[in-house]
Amino acid sequence: MASIHLKNLGHRYAAYDAGSDNPYALNPLDQVWEDGGAYALLGPSGCGKTTLLNIISGLLRPSEGRVLFDGEDVTDLSTERRNIAQVFQFPVVYDTLTVAENLAFPLRNRGMESTTIEARVAETLTMLGLEGRANERARSLNADDKQKISLGRGLVRTDVRAILFDEPLTVIDPHLKWQLRTELKKIHERFSHTMIYVTHDQTEALTFADKVVVMNAGSILQVGTPEQLFDRPRHTFVGTFIGSPGMNVLRCTFDGEAAVVDGVKLPLDEATIKAAHARGLATSGVSLEVGVRPESLLVVGAGVNTDDDPHYVRVDVLGVEDLGRHSLVRLRLGNQLLCALHPEGAAIPEAAALRFDPARTLLYANSLLVEANG
Ligand code: ATP
């Protein structure tokens, strides 16, 4: 396995849309992927995920910067010479070969001994739940099983420096998806391959990866554990992209001690207040927003006396949607809309107050989290 360092790397396609403000499909970045890490590369369509993956695999040469594997410069090496396994969105199998022959193919290609090949193929068949089907022709398999073989062809080699997955479960039945994701996680725990898994599906990313790399518009915005991305999104895009529904983002000002949304004060924690002062945000004129997850807000009835408690603010209830385990309460604070999650079955008051927890009320300047080390 290898650590992967993308050194001052950026990419412009020769045929990039000339009308666009930014010629880069991938904005210049410097990024290290640790040896043995399970990463998910998450972002909306067109944000540059496949471009980044193809640069790592060697299918695409970056227009600037270098790719290093364990410190060795591999920028000019082909995919084969980089010793990488790849699994694509659609099955890559040889229809005329059997299941076992398909799995054995990458090993035979590298001149491995037949006893080792047999053992690895048998192990991979078990991993994928395809025991007993070794001798079936690939052409007779359904799409799910063919994609399992594609995954198997990526996983059968133990000597690869990294395994790259490009939306590998898109064509798979939803129930099997969950099963295969769990299996991939187990395989990672056992073999500690460096794995990079591209997806635009947050559930897939958060359940597969130790670290999720969130991208938007050609840039990496945050690399973090699922908890870090959920609890402290470092960019408002990360907060709104992750979560269902995503984080509420409200325009505000900073009056030196609180965030002020349309004249209403929202309490912030000490560390945020200090960081905001250090950056002069009370007077700087930069665009400020407050971010708060719907899960962190508590809706209470107007009957509850909240007047002397600065954590509570008055809001209008606009509507309620039943989401099963929770209700989604749509609210208005000043002139801005937000939502809160409320336990199922609990009555939703018509006139309400909303409790903000300062530790979970985040401040953003120019879309970036205001924090002590920001
Ligand atoms: P998706 O999830 O839809 O596959 P993605 O996040 O993988 O999207 P990329 O395919 O890497 O994104 O594309 C990033 C940007 O580069 C997009 O604006 C895309 O239109 C552009 N692009 C991709 N391939 C080429 C190409 N061969 N020539 C010119 N522009 C390209």
Short mmCIF file of C-alpha atoms and ligand atoms in Angstrom, two decimals:
data_model
loop_
_atom_site.label_atom_id
_atom_site.label_comp_id
_atom_site.label_asym_id
_atom_site.label_seq_id
_atom_site.Cartn_x
_atom_site.Cartn_y
_atom_site.Cartn_z
CA MET A 1 0.00 0.00 0.00
CA ALA A 2 1.07 3.56 -0.50
CA SER A 3 0.50 7.08 0.70
CA ILE A 4 -0.51 9.34 -2.17
CA HIS A 5 0.66 12.94 -2.33
CA LEU A 6 -0.89 15.26 -4.88
CA LYS A 7 1.73 17.99 -4.98
CA ASN A 8 0.69 21.45 -6.20
CA LEU A 9 -1.64 19.65 -8.54
CA GLY A 10 -4.26 21.21 -10.79
CA HIS A 11 -5.97 20.34 -14.02
CA ARG A 12 -7.33 22.25 -17.02
CA TYR A 13 -8.80 20.27 -19.88
CA ALA A 14 -7.69 21.46 -23.32
CA ALA A 15 -11.37 21.59 -24.31
CA TYR A 16 -12.56 23.29 -21.14
CA ASP A 17 -15.59 25.57 -21.59
CA ALA A 18 -13.97 28.84 -22.72
CA GLY A 19 -16.93 30.87 -21.45
CA SER A 20 -16.32 29.76 -17.86
CA ASP A 21 -14.71 32.17 -15.35
CA ASN A 22 -12.38 29.45 -14.13
CA PRO A 23 -10.37 27.37 -16.60
CA TYR A 24 -9.58 24.71 -13.98
CA ALA A 25 -11.64 21.50 -13.70
CA LEU A 26 -9.50 20.87 -10.63
CA ASN A 27 -8.21 23.95 -8.81
CA PRO A 28 -4.58 23.79 -7.65
CA LEU A 29 -4.31 21.77 -4.42
CA ASP A 30 -1.81 20.02 -2.20
CA GLN A 31 -3.24 16.90 -0.62
CA VAL A 32 -1.93 13.77 1.10
CA TRP A 33 -3.92 10.53 1.25
CA GLU A 34 -2.52 8.42 4.06
CA ASP A 35 -1.26 4.91 3.56
CA GLY A 36 -4.03 2.42 4.36
CA GLY A 37 -6.79 5.05 4.62
CA ALA A 38 -10.37 4.40 3.48
CA TYR A 39 -11.42 7.62 1.79
CA ALA A 40 -14.64 8.63 0.13
CA LEU A 41 -14.53 11.41 -2.43
CA LEU A 42 -17.93 13.07 -2.19
CA GLY A 43 -19.44 15.91 -4.19
CA PRO A 44 -22.11 16.87 -6.69
CA SER A 45 -21.99 16.03 -10.38
CA GLY A 46 -19.27 17.92 -12.27
CA CYS A 47 -17.24 18.95 -9.18
CA GLY A 48 -14.10 17.15 -10.38
CA LYS A 49 -14.20 13.76 -8.60
CA THR A 50 -13.54 11.64 -11.69
CA THR A 51 -10.84 14.05 -12.86
CA LEU A 52 -9.06 13.66 -9.51
CA LEU A 53 -9.44 9.87 -9.50
CA ASN A 54 -8.19 9.55 -13.08
CA ILE A 55 -5.13 11.64 -12.21
CA ILE A 56 -4.34 9.33 -9.29
CA SER A 57 -4.81 6.22 -11.42
CA GLY A 58 -2.78 7.56 -14.35
CA LEU A 59 -5.63 7.61 -16.88
CA LEU A 60 -5.19 11.39 -17.00
CA ARG A 61 -1.98 13.42 -16.84
CA PRO A 62 -2.42 16.58 -14.72
CA SER A 63 -1.79 19.83 -16.56
CA GLU A 64 0.25 20.97 -13.54
CA GLY A 65 1.83 19.45 -10.43
CA ARG A 66 3.04 15.96 -9.52
CA VAL A 67 1.62 12.69 -8.17
CA LEU A 68 3.82 10.92 -5.60
CA PHE A 69 3.31 7.37 -4.28
CA ASP A 70 5.33 6.90 -1.07
CA GLY A 71 7.47 9.82 -2.19
CA GLU A 72 8.14 8.33 -5.65
CA ASP A 73 7.12 10.55 -8.56
CA VAL A 74 4.68 8.50 -10.69
CA THR A 75 3.22 11.40 -12.72
CA ASP A 76 4.59 10.01 -15.96
CA LEU A 77 3.88 6.33 -15.24
CA SER A 78 0.98 4.43 -16.86
CA THR A 79 -1.84 2.99 -14.75
CA GLU A 80 -0.31 -0.49 -15.03
CA ARG A 81 3.08 0.65 -13.82
CA ARG A 82 1.50 2.46 -10.89
CA ASN A 83 0.17 -0.89 -9.70
CA ILE A 84 -3.33 0.26 -8.94
CA ALA A 85 -6.64 -1.60 -9.06
CA GLN A 86 -9.71 0.20 -10.36
CA VAL A 87 -13.42 -0.55 -10.23
CA PHE A 88 -15.72 1.45 -12.49
CA GLN A 89 -19.42 2.30 -12.43
CA PHE A 90 -20.28 -0.38 -14.99
CA PRO A 91 -19.10 -4.00 -14.96
CA VAL A 92 -15.83 -4.82 -16.70
CA VAL A 93 -15.96 -8.60 -17.16
CA TYR A 94 -15.08 -11.04 -19.90
CA ASP A 95 -18.38 -12.66 -20.87
CA THR A 96 -16.84 -15.77 -22.37
CA LEU A 97 -14.80 -16.58 -19.24
CA THR A 98 -16.16 -18.20 -16.09
CA VAL A 99 -16.54 -16.33 -12.82
CA ALA A 100 -13.32 -17.88 -11.46
CA GLU A 101 -11.40 -17.19 -14.68
CA ASN A 102 -12.45 -13.55 -14.55
CA LEU A 103 -11.14 -13.22 -11.03
CA ALA A 104 -7.95 -15.10 -11.85
CA PHE A 105 -7.22 -12.88 -14.87
CA PRO A 106 -5.42 -9.99 -13.12
CA LEU A 107 -3.29 -12.51 -11.20
CA ARG A 108 -2.37 -14.65 -14.23
CA ASN A 109 -1.45 -11.45 -16.04
CA ARG A 110 1.19 -10.86 -13.40
CA GLY A 111 2.55 -14.39 -13.66
CA MET A 112 1.45 -15.54 -10.22
CA GLU A 113 1.69 -19.25 -9.31
CA SER A 114 -1.46 -21.27 -9.90
CA THR A 115 -1.79 -22.48 -6.28
CA THR A 116 -1.67 -18.89 -5.03
CA ILE A 117 -4.17 -17.87 -7.71
CA GLU A 118 -6.59 -20.63 -6.71
CA ALA A 119 -6.40 -19.67 -3.05
CA ARG A 120 -6.95 -15.94 -3.77
CA VAL A 121 -9.82 -16.65 -6.16
CA ALA A 122 -11.53 -18.94 -3.61
CA GLU A 123 -11.14 -16.30 -0.91
CA THR A 124 -12.52 -13.56 -3.15
CA LEU A 125 -15.51 -15.72 -4.15
CA THR A 126 -16.35 -16.15 -0.46
CA MET A 127 -15.95 -12.43 0.23
CA LEU A 128 -18.48 -11.67 -2.49
CA GLY A 129 -20.93 -14.45 -1.62
CA LEU A 130 -20.29 -16.18 -4.96
CA GLU A 131 -19.10 -19.53 -3.59
CA GLY A 132 -20.41 -22.38 -5.71
CA ARG A 133 -20.69 -20.21 -8.81
CA ALA A 134 -17.05 -20.32 -9.84
CA ASN A 135 -17.69 -22.26 -13.04
CA GLU A 136 -20.63 -20.26 -14.39
CA ARG A 137 -19.99 -18.24 -17.53
CA ALA A 138 -20.00 -14.49 -16.80
CA ARG A 139 -22.41 -13.91 -19.71
CA SER A 140 -25.18 -15.78 -17.82
CA LEU A 141 -24.95 -13.51 -14.74
CA ASN A 142 -27.27 -10.62 -13.94
CA ALA A 143 -25.99 -7.00 -13.70
CA ASP A 144 -25.52 -7.16 -9.91
CA ASP A 145 -23.40 -10.31 -10.07
CA LYS A 146 -21.35 -8.95 -12.95
CA GLN A 147 -20.56 -5.84 -10.89
CA LYS A 148 -19.63 -8.07 -7.95
CA ILE A 149 -17.06 -9.69 -10.24
CA SER A 150 -15.73 -6.27 -11.23
CA LEU A 151 -15.31 -5.52 -7.52
CA GLY A 152 -13.67 -8.93 -7.07
CA ARG A 153 -11.19 -8.20 -9.87
CA GLY A 154 -10.18 -5.07 -7.97
CA LEU A 155 -9.94 -6.86 -4.64
CA VAL A 156 -8.28 -10.12 -5.70
CA ARG A 157 -4.77 -8.64 -5.78
CA THR A 158 -3.14 -8.07 -2.42
CA ASP A 159 -0.05 -6.34 -3.86
CA VAL A 160 -1.73 -3.19 -5.21
CA ARG A 161 -0.70 0.25 -3.96
CA ALA A 162 -4.30 1.50 -3.89
CA ILE A 163 -7.79 0.49 -4.97
CA LEU A 164 -9.87 3.18 -6.65
CA PHE A 165 -13.64 2.88 -6.95
CA ASP A 166 -15.62 5.19 -9.26
CA GLU A 167 -19.28 5.03 -8.18
CA PRO A 168 -19.07 1.20 -8.15
CA LEU A 169 -22.51 0.53 -6.67
CA THR A 170 -24.62 2.76 -8.94
CA VAL A 171 -26.06 -0.17 -10.91
CA ILE A 172 -26.54 -2.40 -7.86
CA ASP A 173 -29.87 -3.22 -6.24
CA PRO A 174 -30.34 -1.07 -3.04
CA HIS A 175 -30.40 -4.01 -0.62
CA LEU A 176 -27.26 -5.55 -2.10
CA LYS A 177 -25.61 -2.12 -2.06
CA TRP A 178 -25.71 -2.04 1.70
CA GLN A 179 -24.34 -5.58 1.91
CA LEU A 180 -21.45 -4.88 -0.48
CA ARG A 181 -20.56 -1.64 1.30
CA THR A 182 -20.35 -3.51 4.58
CA GLU A 183 -18.22 -6.15 2.88
CA LEU A 184 -15.86 -3.52 1.47
CA LYS A 185 -15.45 -2.03 4.91
CA LYS A 186 -14.57 -5.45 6.34
CA ILE A 187 -12.08 -6.05 3.54
CA HIS A 188 -10.48 -2.72 4.33
CA GLU A 189 -10.22 -3.56 8.03
CA ARG A 190 -8.60 -6.87 7.15
CA PHE A 191 -6.14 -5.86 4.40
CA SER A 192 -5.71 -2.11 5.08
CA HIS A 193 -5.60 -1.24 1.39
CA THR A 194 -5.47 2.47 0.59
CA MET A 195 -8.96 2.86 -0.85
CA ILE A 196 -10.52 5.86 -2.57
CA TYR A 197 -14.21 5.61 -3.26
CA VAL A 198 -15.91 8.21 -5.47
CA THR A 199 -19.58 8.87 -4.93
CA HIS A 200 -22.17 11.64 -4.95
CA ASP A 201 -24.25 9.72 -2.39
CA GLN A 202 -23.57 10.89 1.18
CA THR A 203 -24.90 7.69 2.78
CA GLU A 204 -22.49 5.65 0.72
CA ALA A 205 -19.61 7.98 1.61
CA LEU A 206 -20.36 8.20 5.32
CA THR A 207 -20.85 4.44 5.79
CA PHE A 208 -17.80 3.39 3.77
CA ALA A 209 -15.08 5.83 4.72
CA ASP A 210 -12.91 6.66 7.73
CA LYS A 211 -12.34 10.03 6.09
CA VAL A 212 -14.60 11.82 3.67
CA VAL A 213 -13.17 14.32 1.20
CA VAL A 214 -15.88 16.81 0.22
CA MET A 215 -15.47 18.58 -3.12
CA ASN A 216 -17.34 21.33 -4.89
CA ALA A 217 -16.59 23.30 -8.05
CA GLY A 218 -13.12 21.80 -8.52
CA SER A 219 -11.92 22.31 -4.93
CA ILE A 220 -11.55 20.10 -1.87
CA LEU A 221 -13.48 21.93 0.86
CA GLN A 222 -12.95 19.62 3.83
CA VAL A 223 -11.39 16.27 4.72
CA GLY A 224 -12.82 14.78 7.88
CA THR A 225 -14.53 11.94 9.70
CA PRO A 226 -18.29 11.73 9.22
CA GLU A 227 -18.69 13.25 12.73
CA GLN A 228 -16.42 16.20 11.95
CA LEU A 229 -18.29 16.92 8.73
CA PHE A 230 -21.60 16.76 10.52
CA ASP A 231 -20.69 18.61 13.73
CA ARG A 232 -18.25 21.23 12.42
CA PRO A 233 -18.56 21.75 8.68
CA ARG A 234 -15.72 24.08 7.73
CA HIS A 235 -17.58 25.47 4.73
CA THR A 236 -21.29 26.26 4.42
CA PHE A 237 -21.41 24.02 1.31
CA VAL A 238 -20.30 21.02 3.42
CA GLY A 239 -22.98 21.82 6.00
CA THR A 240 -25.76 22.03 3.44
CA PHE A 241 -24.56 19.08 1.30
CA ILE A 242 -24.25 16.70 4.26
CA GLY A 243 -27.32 15.92 6.32
CA SER A 244 -30.93 15.45 5.37
CA PRO A 245 -32.10 18.13 5.46
CA GLY A 246 -28.80 19.99 5.46
CA MET A 247 -27.62 22.71 7.83
CA ASN A 248 -29.66 25.93 8.04
CA VAL A 249 -27.63 28.91 6.82
CA LEU A 250 -28.88 32.42 7.74
CA ARG A 251 -27.38 35.80 6.84
CA CYS A 252 -26.27 37.67 9.95
CA THR A 253 -24.04 40.31 11.46
CA PHE A 254 -21.80 40.07 14.54
CA ASP A 255 -22.42 42.67 17.26
CA GLY A 256 -19.37 41.78 19.36
CA GLU A 257 -21.13 39.14 21.49
CA ALA A 258 -23.77 37.39 19.36
CA ALA A 259 -24.84 36.65 15.80
CA VAL A 260 -27.69 38.93 14.82
CA VAL A 261 -30.24 37.63 12.30
CA ASP A 262 -32.67 40.30 11.12
CA GLY A 263 -32.41 42.04 14.49
CA VAL A 264 -32.65 38.82 16.55
CA LYS A 265 -29.62 37.85 18.68
CA LEU A 266 -28.41 34.23 18.56
CA PRO A 267 -25.92 33.15 21.25
CA LEU A 268 -22.45 31.96 20.22
CA ASP A 269 -19.91 30.06 22.31
CA GLU A 270 -16.86 31.76 23.86
CA ALA A 271 -14.37 30.28 21.38
CA THR A 272 -16.36 31.56 18.40
CA ILE A 273 -16.77 35.02 19.93
CA LYS A 274 -13.03 35.19 20.58
CA ALA A 275 -12.18 34.04 17.04
CA ALA A 276 -14.67 36.55 15.59
CA HIS A 277 -13.03 39.38 17.57
CA ALA A 278 -9.56 38.26 16.53
CA ARG A 279 -10.66 38.64 12.92
CA GLY A 280 -12.39 41.96 13.52
CA LEU A 281 -15.71 40.62 12.26
CA ALA A 282 -17.83 43.15 14.14
CA THR A 283 -16.56 45.89 11.83
CA SER A 284 -14.91 44.17 8.85
CA GLY A 285 -17.92 44.19 6.56
CA VAL A 286 -17.27 40.63 5.29
CA SER A 287 -20.30 38.51 4.51
CA LEU A 288 -21.34 36.59 7.63
CA GLU A 289 -23.71 33.66 8.11
CA VAL A 290 -24.77 31.49 10.97
CA GLY A 291 -25.08 27.73 10.43
CA VAL A 292 -27.17 25.46 12.62
CA ARG A 293 -28.32 21.90 12.02
CA PRO A 294 -32.08 21.15 12.18
CA GLU A 295 -31.19 18.41 14.72
CA SER A 296 -29.66 21.00 17.09
CA LEU A 297 -32.76 23.18 17.38
CA LEU A 298 -35.50 22.65 19.94
CA VAL A 299 -39.02 23.93 19.23
CA VAL A 300 -41.12 24.79 22.29
CA GLY A 301 -44.64 26.24 22.65
CA ALA A 302 -45.27 29.91 23.24
CA GLY A 303 -46.70 28.95 26.64
CA VAL A 304 -43.26 28.07 27.95
CA ASN A 305 -41.70 31.10 29.59
CA THR A 306 -38.50 31.69 27.68
CA ASP A 307 -38.32 35.47 27.98
CA ASP A 308 -35.40 35.63 30.39
CA ASP A 309 -33.36 32.96 28.66
CA PRO A 310 -31.14 34.29 25.82
CA HIS A 311 -30.99 30.84 24.23
CA TYR A 312 -34.61 31.15 23.09
CA VAL A 313 -35.92 33.26 20.22
CA ARG A 314 -39.45 33.73 18.90
CA VAL A 315 -40.20 32.14 15.52
CA ASP A 316 -43.23 31.62 13.26
CA VAL A 317 -44.22 28.05 12.41
CA LEU A 318 -44.97 27.83 8.67
CA GLY A 319 -45.69 24.12 8.39
CA VAL A 320 -44.91 20.62 9.56
CA GLU A 321 -43.96 17.53 7.51
CA ASP A 322 -44.07 14.02 8.90
CA LEU A 323 -40.78 12.26 8.10
CA GLY A 324 -41.60 9.07 10.00
CA ARG A 325 -39.29 9.08 12.99
CA HIS A 326 -39.24 12.89 13.09
CA SER A 327 -41.35 15.82 12.05
CA LEU A 328 -39.74 18.54 10.00
CA VAL A 329 -40.89 21.93 11.26
CA ARG A 330 -40.59 24.78 8.76
CA LEU A 331 -39.99 28.11 10.51
CA ARG A 332 -39.36 31.78 9.88
CA LEU A 333 -36.91 33.84 11.90
CA GLY A 334 -37.03 37.52 10.92
CA ASN A 335 -37.30 37.34 7.14
CA GLN A 336 -35.36 34.11 6.76
CA LEU A 337 -36.49 30.49 6.55
CA LEU A 338 -35.09 27.58 8.51
CA CYS A 339 -36.19 24.17 9.72
CA ALA A 340 -35.95 22.05 12.85
CA LEU A 341 -36.41 18.35 13.53
CA HIS A 342 -38.97 17.51 16.19
CA PRO A 343 -39.59 14.09 17.79
CA GLU A 344 -42.41 12.16 16.13
CA GLY A 345 -45.75 12.41 17.90
CA ALA A 346 -44.86 15.53 19.89
CA ALA A 347 -47.42 18.29 19.33
CA ILE A 348 -46.13 21.23 17.30
CA PRO A 349 -47.17 24.55 18.77
CA GLU A 350 -48.53 27.19 16.41
CA ALA A 351 -46.65 30.04 18.01
CA ALA A 352 -43.27 28.89 19.14
CA ALA A 353 -39.86 29.66 20.49
CA LEU A 354 -36.70 28.03 19.27
CA ARG A 355 -33.80 27.08 21.49
CA PHE A 356 -30.29 27.60 20.05
CA ASP A 357 -27.39 25.76 21.64
CA PRO A 358 -24.35 28.12 21.41
CA ALA A 359 -21.98 25.15 21.04
CA ARG A 360 -23.89 24.10 17.93
CA THR A 361 -24.49 27.52 16.45
CA LEU A 362 -21.62 28.13 14.04
CA LEU A 363 -20.45 31.39 12.50
CA TYR A 364 -19.18 31.60 8.91
CA ALA A 365 -17.26 34.45 7.26
CA ASN A 366 -17.18 34.35 3.45
CA SER A 367 -18.61 30.80 3.74
CA LEU A 368 -15.70 29.56 5.95
CA LEU A 369 -16.12 28.48 9.58
CA VAL A 370 -14.94 31.04 12.14
CA GLU A 371 -12.91 29.04 14.67
CA ALA A 372 -9.84 29.43 16.83
CA ASN A 373 -7.42 27.85 14.34
CA GLY A 374 -9.32 28.86 11.20
P1 ATP B 1 -19.85 13.24 -12.22
O1 ATP B 1 -20.24 12.87 -10.81
O2 ATP B 1 -20.99 13.80 -13.02
O3 ATP B 1 -19.07 12.19 -12.93
P2 ATP B 1 -17.42 14.58 -11.46
O4 ATP B 1 -17.49 15.20 -10.12
O5 ATP B 1 -16.74 13.28 -11.58
O6 ATP B 1 -18.87 14.52 -12.11
P3 ATP B 1 -15.67 15.46 -13.58
O7 ATP B 1 -16.17 14.41 -14.53
O8 ATP B 1 -14.30 15.28 -13.01
O9 ATP B 1 -16.70 15.68 -12.40
O10 ATP B 1 -15.74 16.87 -14.33
C1 ATP B 1 -15.24 18.08 -13.76
C2 ATP B 1 -15.40 19.20 -14.78
O11 ATP B 1 -14.55 18.98 -15.90
C3 ATP B 1 -16.82 19.33 -15.35
O12 ATP B 1 -17.10 20.69 -15.53
C4 ATP B 1 -16.72 18.62 -16.67
O13 ATP B 1 -17.64 19.16 -17.61
C5 ATP B 1 -15.29 18.93 -17.10
N1 ATP B 1 -14.72 17.83 -17.93
C6 ATP B 1 -14.65 16.54 -17.60
N2 ATP B 1 -14.04 15.83 -18.57
C7 ATP B 1 -13.71 16.73 -19.55
C8 ATP B 1 -13.05 16.63 -20.82
N3 ATP B 1 -12.58 15.47 -21.26
N4 ATP B 1 -12.91 17.76 -21.53
C9 ATP B 1 -13.36 18.95 -21.10
N5 ATP B 1 -13.99 19.13 -19.90
C10 ATP B 1 -14.16 18.02 -19.14
#
